[in-house]
Amino acid sequence: MKNLSYISEIYSAVQGEGPLVGVRQIFVRFSVCDLRCVWCDTPGSLNKTKVCLVEQSPGKREFKKNNNPVHSDELIKICSSLDPIMHHSLSITGGEPLLQWKFLKSFLPGFKNRFNIPVYLESGGHKPNELTKVIEYLDFISMDFKLPSSAYCGDLWDKHFDFLKISINSNAKTWVKIVVSNKTDFNELEYALKNIKSVSVSKNDIQVILQPVTAINNVQPPDETIILGWQSSLIGILPDIRIIPQTHKFINQK
Ligand code: SF4
């Protein structure tokens, strides 16, 4: 099945998170995730579905149903219909897109050859082995660190550090995003930052984004003074700590 994958939705939109906030992207949201973050805002992508929703014209939000699984050649045709040239990049997201690494290895070379726009990976940052299979095709890597105190996904520290070692030593521009809530334990944030610093010693300009959770499922963001205090403390470890909320929610974009 290396040429076939289950996909949740494909559409054109602005990137709402992280340092590239505001750029226009084609989003390919892959189905299936092996995590269950307490704040997950894409529950429709956690499992395989019979159909994939495909936007018919960029930004118009008219969707047609396409049968799953989708062939890599068909995905290239769908991307073509969304006018890739007007987009900054292709966002491969999910779900956890690296679970589909065999498909990506088949799809990405053809996509890059045809459209010549960058590829932006959004990942839970816990699949280092799978990352190595596709890293040569990636231009941007937005990796999550899931803190046990607030994501409730268990202990992923070693996987995160292995993932970061691989991405930081690649040609892809990498940053770390940490979603924080009013349950976040500052000791975990400090531990994460110290280890990010030691792993990325060759590139100490790595950006770390503290992303206050958008309230969901009784999960609330931290108070303003708390998160500003965290930023002040963490800047002593790494200089580029930014606080960036999910901006696409302000315009009711999915
Ligand atoms: S990694 Fe992403 S898709 Fe998976 S559960 Fe967490 S937020 Fe949802």
mmCIF file of N, CA and C in Angstrom, residues 70-142:
data_model
loop_
_atom_site.group_PDB
_atom_site.id
_atom_site.type_symbol
_atom_site.label_atom_id
_atom_site.label_comp_id
_atom_site.label_asym_id
_atom_site.label_seq_id
_atom_site.Cartn_x
_atom_site.Cartn_y
_atom_site.Cartn_z
ATOM 1 N N VAL A 70 -6.467 7.119 -0.950
ATOM 2 C CA VAL A 70 -6.147 7.955 -2.111
ATOM 3 C C VAL A 70 -4.787 7.520 -2.662
ATOM 4 N N HIS A 71 -4.708 7.411 -3.999
ATOM 5 C CA HIS A 71 -3.438 7.058 -4.650
ATOM 6 C C HIS A 71 -2.532 8.295 -4.727
ATOM 7 N N SER A 72 -1.216 8.089 -4.690
ATOM 8 C CA SER A 72 -0.293 9.239 -4.716
ATOM 9 C C SER A 72 -0.444 10.058 -6.008
ATOM 10 N N ASP A 73 -0.710 9.393 -7.140
ATOM 11 C CA ASP A 73 -0.902 10.138 -8.394
ATOM 12 C C ASP A 73 -2.161 11.003 -8.323
ATOM 13 N N GLU A 74 -3.181 10.454 -7.673
ATOM 14 C CA GLU A 74 -4.436 11.203 -7.541
ATOM 15 C C GLU A 74 -4.225 12.410 -6.620
ATOM 16 N N LEU A 75 -3.434 12.232 -5.595
ATOM 17 C CA LEU A 75 -3.176 13.357 -4.684
ATOM 18 C C LEU A 75 -2.430 14.475 -5.412
ATOM 19 N N ILE A 76 -1.526 14.119 -6.286
ATOM 20 C CA ILE A 76 -0.836 15.150 -7.073
ATOM 21 C C ILE A 76 -1.845 15.896 -7.947
ATOM 22 N N LYS A 77 -2.808 15.177 -8.529
ATOM 23 C CA LYS A 77 -3.835 15.837 -9.360
ATOM 24 C C LYS A 77 -4.689 16.776 -8.511
ATOM 25 N N ILE A 78 -5.058 16.327 -7.313
ATOM 26 C CA ILE A 78 -5.885 17.165 -6.432
ATOM 27 C C ILE A 78 -5.109 18.429 -6.049
ATOM 28 N N CYS A 79 -3.838 18.261 -5.692
ATOM 29 C CA CYS A 79 -3.015 19.433 -5.339
ATOM 30 C C CYS A 79 -2.940 20.385 -6.524
ATOM 31 N N SER A 80 -2.808 19.834 -7.711
ATOM 32 C CA SER A 80 -2.723 20.662 -8.916
ATOM 33 C C SER A 80 -3.984 21.509 -9.076
ATOM 34 N N SER A 81 -5.144 20.939 -8.740
ATOM 35 C CA SER A 81 -6.413 21.661 -8.891
ATOM 36 C C SER A 81 -6.534 22.805 -7.883
ATOM 37 N N LEU A 82 -5.684 22.802 -6.843
ATOM 38 C CA LEU A 82 -5.740 23.871 -5.826
ATOM 39 C C LEU A 82 -4.693 24.962 -6.081
ATOM 40 N N ASP A 83 -4.092 24.960 -7.263
ATOM 41 C CA ASP A 83 -3.173 26.027 -7.674
ATOM 42 C C ASP A 83 -1.955 26.154 -6.744
ATOM 43 N N PRO A 84 -1.092 25.159 -6.718
ATOM 44 C CA PRO A 84 0.051 25.171 -5.795
ATOM 45 C C PRO A 84 0.927 26.409 -5.900
ATOM 46 N N ILE A 85 1.048 26.981 -7.104
ATOM 47 C CA ILE A 85 2.001 28.083 -7.289
ATOM 48 C C ILE A 85 1.646 29.294 -6.433
ATOM 49 N N MET A 86 0.359 29.501 -6.130
ATOM 50 C CA MET A 86 0.000 30.650 -5.292
ATOM 51 C C MET A 86 0.203 30.355 -3.798
ATOM 52 N N HIS A 87 0.679 29.156 -3.485
ATOM 53 C CA HIS A 87 0.868 28.788 -2.085
ATOM 54 C C HIS A 87 2.341 28.839 -1.694
ATOM 55 N N HIS A 88 2.550 29.209 -0.451
ATOM 56 C CA HIS A 88 3.920 29.256 0.086
ATOM 57 C C HIS A 88 4.529 27.868 0.164
ATOM 58 N N SER A 89 3.672 26.884 0.532
ATOM 59 C CA SER A 89 4.180 25.533 0.782
ATOM 60 C C SER A 89 3.026 24.553 0.904
ATOM 61 N N LEU A 90 3.413 23.289 0.935
ATOM 62 C CA LEU A 90 2.461 22.196 1.172
ATOM 63 C C LEU A 90 2.614 21.774 2.626
ATOM 64 N N SER A 91 1.519 21.812 3.388
ATOM 65 C CA SER A 91 1.569 21.346 4.776
ATOM 66 C C SER A 91 1.090 19.905 4.840
ATOM 67 N N ILE A 92 1.966 19.028 5.302
ATOM 68 C CA ILE A 92 1.524 17.652 5.524
ATOM 69 C C ILE A 92 1.326 17.499 7.033
ATOM 70 N N THR A 93 0.062 17.236 7.379
ATOM 71 C CA THR A 93 -0.349 17.293 8.767
ATOM 72 C C THR A 93 -1.288 16.125 9.069
ATOM 73 N N GLY A 94 -1.892 16.134 10.215
ATOM 74 C CA GLY A 94 -2.751 15.001 10.534
ATOM 75 C C GLY A 94 -3.684 15.317 11.681
ATOM 76 N N GLY A 95 -3.978 14.188 12.402
ATOM 77 C CA GLY A 95 -3.331 12.904 12.439
ATOM 78 C C GLY A 95 -1.816 13.002 12.657
ATOM 79 N N GLU A 96 -1.150 11.875 12.472
ATOM 80 C CA GLU A 96 0.313 11.882 12.500
ATOM 81 C C GLU A 96 0.799 11.465 11.116
ATOM 82 N N PRO A 97 1.245 12.449 10.297
ATOM 83 C CA PRO A 97 1.597 12.112 8.912
ATOM 84 C C PRO A 97 2.746 11.125 8.787
ATOM 85 N N LEU A 98 3.635 11.085 9.769
ATOM 86 C CA LEU A 98 4.784 10.170 9.625
ATOM 87 C C LEU A 98 4.382 8.701 9.738
ATOM 88 N N LEU A 99 3.163 8.439 10.218
ATOM 89 C CA LEU A 99 2.686 7.047 10.189
ATOM 90 C C LEU A 99 2.515 6.590 8.734
ATOM 91 N N GLN A 100 2.416 7.558 7.817
ATOM 92 C CA GLN A 100 2.246 7.248 6.380
ATOM 93 C C GLN A 100 3.557 7.438 5.632
ATOM 94 N N TRP A 101 4.681 7.123 6.259
ATOM 95 C CA TRP A 101 5.968 7.444 5.644
ATOM 96 C C TRP A 101 6.183 6.713 4.318
ATOM 97 N N LYS A 102 5.640 5.525 4.186
ATOM 98 C CA LYS A 102 5.825 4.796 2.914
ATOM 99 C C LYS A 102 5.129 5.545 1.776
ATOM 100 N N PHE A 103 3.916 6.013 2.064
ATOM 101 C CA PHE A 103 3.184 6.792 1.064
ATOM 102 C C PHE A 103 3.929 8.099 0.764
ATOM 103 N N LEU A 104 4.414 8.770 1.810
ATOM 104 C CA LEU A 104 5.110 10.048 1.607
ATOM 105 C C LEU A 104 6.349 9.859 0.743
ATOM 106 N N LYS A 105 7.020 8.752 0.940
ATOM 107 C CA LYS A 105 8.225 8.460 0.157
ATOM 108 C C LYS A 105 7.881 8.276 -1.320
ATOM 109 N N SER A 106 6.667 7.843 -1.565
ATOM 110 C CA SER A 106 6.217 7.689 -2.939
ATOM 111 C C SER A 106 5.672 9.016 -3.493
ATOM 112 N N PHE A 107 4.947 9.762 -2.673
ATOM 113 C CA PHE A 107 4.254 10.977 -3.130
ATOM 114 C C PHE A 107 5.174 12.208 -3.225
ATOM 115 N N LEU A 108 6.017 12.430 -2.218
ATOM 116 C CA LEU A 108 6.744 13.707 -2.139
ATOM 117 C C LEU A 108 7.724 13.958 -3.296
ATOM 118 N N PRO A 109 8.482 12.960 -3.750
ATOM 119 C CA PRO A 109 9.385 13.260 -4.873
ATOM 120 C C PRO A 109 8.623 13.739 -6.105
ATOM 121 N N GLY A 110 7.496 13.094 -6.414
ATOM 122 C CA GLY A 110 6.688 13.495 -7.568
ATOM 123 C C GLY A 110 6.105 14.884 -7.370
ATOM 124 N N PHE A 111 5.637 15.170 -6.151
ATOM 125 C CA PHE A 111 5.058 16.493 -5.867
ATOM 126 C C PHE A 111 6.109 17.581 -6.052
ATOM 127 N N LYS A 112 7.288 17.367 -5.479
ATOM 128 C CA LYS A 112 8.328 18.407 -5.535
ATOM 129 C C LYS A 112 8.828 18.600 -6.962
ATOM 130 N N ASN A 113 8.923 17.525 -7.665
ATOM 131 C CA ASN A 113 9.371 17.594 -9.048
ATOM 132 C C ASN A 113 8.383 18.390 -9.905
ATOM 133 N N ARG A 114 7.108 18.197 -9.633
ATOM 134 C CA ARG A 114 6.071 18.834 -10.458
ATOM 135 C C ARG A 114 5.844 20.297 -10.074
ATOM 136 N N PHE A 115 5.830 20.613 -8.766
ATOM 137 C CA PHE A 115 5.390 21.952 -8.343
ATOM 138 C C PHE A 115 6.494 22.833 -7.754
ATOM 139 N N ASN A 116 7.571 22.224 -7.305
ATOM 140 C CA ASN A 116 8.699 23.015 -6.816
ATOM 141 C C ASN A 116 8.299 24.039 -5.742
ATOM 142 N N ILE A 117 7.424 23.649 -4.818
ATOM 143 C CA ILE A 117 7.181 24.501 -3.652
ATOM 144 C C ILE A 117 7.607 23.707 -2.410
ATOM 145 N N PRO A 118 7.967 24.412 -1.320
ATOM 146 C CA PRO A 118 8.488 23.710 -0.142
ATOM 147 C C PRO A 118 7.455 22.792 0.520
ATOM 148 N N VAL A 119 7.977 21.841 1.261
ATOM 149 C CA VAL A 119 7.135 20.911 2.022
ATOM 150 C C VAL A 119 7.351 21.165 3.515
ATOM 151 N N TYR A 120 6.238 21.303 4.221
ATOM 152 C CA TYR A 120 6.216 21.692 5.631
ATOM 153 C C TYR A 120 5.574 20.541 6.411
ATOM 154 N N LEU A 121 6.322 19.933 7.288
ATOM 155 C CA LEU A 121 5.789 18.811 8.085
ATOM 156 C C LEU A 121 5.351 19.310 9.457
ATOM 157 N N GLU A 122 4.111 18.940 9.831
ATOM 158 C CA GLU A 122 3.650 19.163 11.201
ATOM 159 C C GLU A 122 3.541 17.786 11.844
ATOM 160 N N SER A 123 4.309 17.583 12.907
ATOM 161 C CA SER A 123 4.359 16.237 13.497
ATOM 162 C C SER A 123 4.326 16.311 15.015
ATOM 163 N N GLY A 124 3.821 15.251 15.617
ATOM 164 C CA GLY A 124 3.871 15.118 17.067
ATOM 165 C C GLY A 124 5.290 14.941 17.589
ATOM 166 N N GLY A 125 6.247 14.790 16.698
ATOM 167 C CA GLY A 125 7.654 14.763 17.104
ATOM 168 C C GLY A 125 8.064 13.509 17.858
ATOM 169 N N HIS A 126 7.362 12.408 17.605
ATOM 170 C CA HIS A 126 7.637 11.190 18.381
ATOM 171 C C HIS A 126 7.920 9.980 17.486
ATOM 172 N N LYS A 127 8.196 10.238 16.194
ATOM 173 C CA LYS A 127 8.450 9.136 15.263
ATOM 174 C C LYS A 127 9.803 9.342 14.583
ATOM 175 N N PRO A 128 10.903 9.242 15.330
ATOM 176 C CA PRO A 128 12.219 9.535 14.745
ATOM 177 C C PRO A 128 12.601 8.593 13.610
ATOM 178 N N ASN A 129 12.329 7.312 13.744
ATOM 179 C CA ASN A 129 12.724 6.381 12.682
ATOM 180 C C ASN A 129 11.998 6.688 11.376
ATOM 181 N N GLU A 130 10.726 6.988 11.493
ATOM 182 C CA GLU A 130 9.929 7.302 10.309
ATOM 183 C C GLU A 130 10.398 8.617 9.693
ATOM 184 N N LEU A 131 10.820 9.554 10.531
ATOM 185 C CA LEU A 131 11.315 10.839 10.018
ATOM 186 C C LEU A 131 12.516 10.632 9.103
ATOM 187 N N THR A 132 13.401 9.718 9.485
ATOM 188 C CA THR A 132 14.611 9.524 8.668
ATOM 189 C C THR A 132 14.263 9.065 7.245
ATOM 190 N N LYS A 133 13.125 8.392 7.097
ATOM 191 C CA LYS A 133 12.760 7.851 5.770
ATOM 192 C C LYS A 133 12.391 8.951 4.775
ATOM 193 N N VAL A 134 11.909 10.103 5.289
ATOM 194 C CA VAL A 134 11.386 11.129 4.368
ATOM 195 C C VAL A 134 12.084 12.477 4.519
ATOM 196 N N ILE A 135 13.059 12.555 5.400
ATOM 197 C CA ILE A 135 13.589 13.884 5.741
ATOM 198 C C ILE A 135 14.201 14.598 4.541
ATOM 199 N N GLU A 136 14.691 13.846 3.581
ATOM 200 C CA GLU A 136 15.327 14.505 2.427
ATOM 201 C C GLU A 136 14.342 15.337 1.614
ATOM 202 N N TYR A 137 13.034 15.105 1.789
ATOM 203 C CA TYR A 137 12.027 15.837 1.012
ATOM 204 C C TYR A 137 11.435 17.026 1.784
ATOM 205 N N LEU A 138 11.887 17.243 3.019
ATOM 206 C CA LEU A 138 11.250 18.247 3.878
ATOM 207 C C LEU A 138 12.044 19.555 3.893
ATOM 208 N N ASP A 139 11.317 20.674 3.913
ATOM 209 C CA ASP A 139 11.952 21.996 3.974
ATOM 210 C C ASP A 139 11.721 22.679 5.316
ATOM 211 N N PHE A 140 10.594 22.392 5.960
ATOM 212 C CA PHE A 140 10.286 22.951 7.282
ATOM 213 C C PHE A 140 9.752 21.816 8.158
ATOM 214 N N ILE A 141 10.194 21.804 9.412
ATOM 215 C CA ILE A 141 9.675 20.803 10.357
ATOM 216 C C ILE A 141 9.190 21.536 11.600
ATOM 217 N N SER A 142 7.878 21.458 11.830
ATOM 218 C CA SER A 142 7.291 21.984 13.055
ATOM 219 C C SER A 142 7.039 20.787 13.960
#
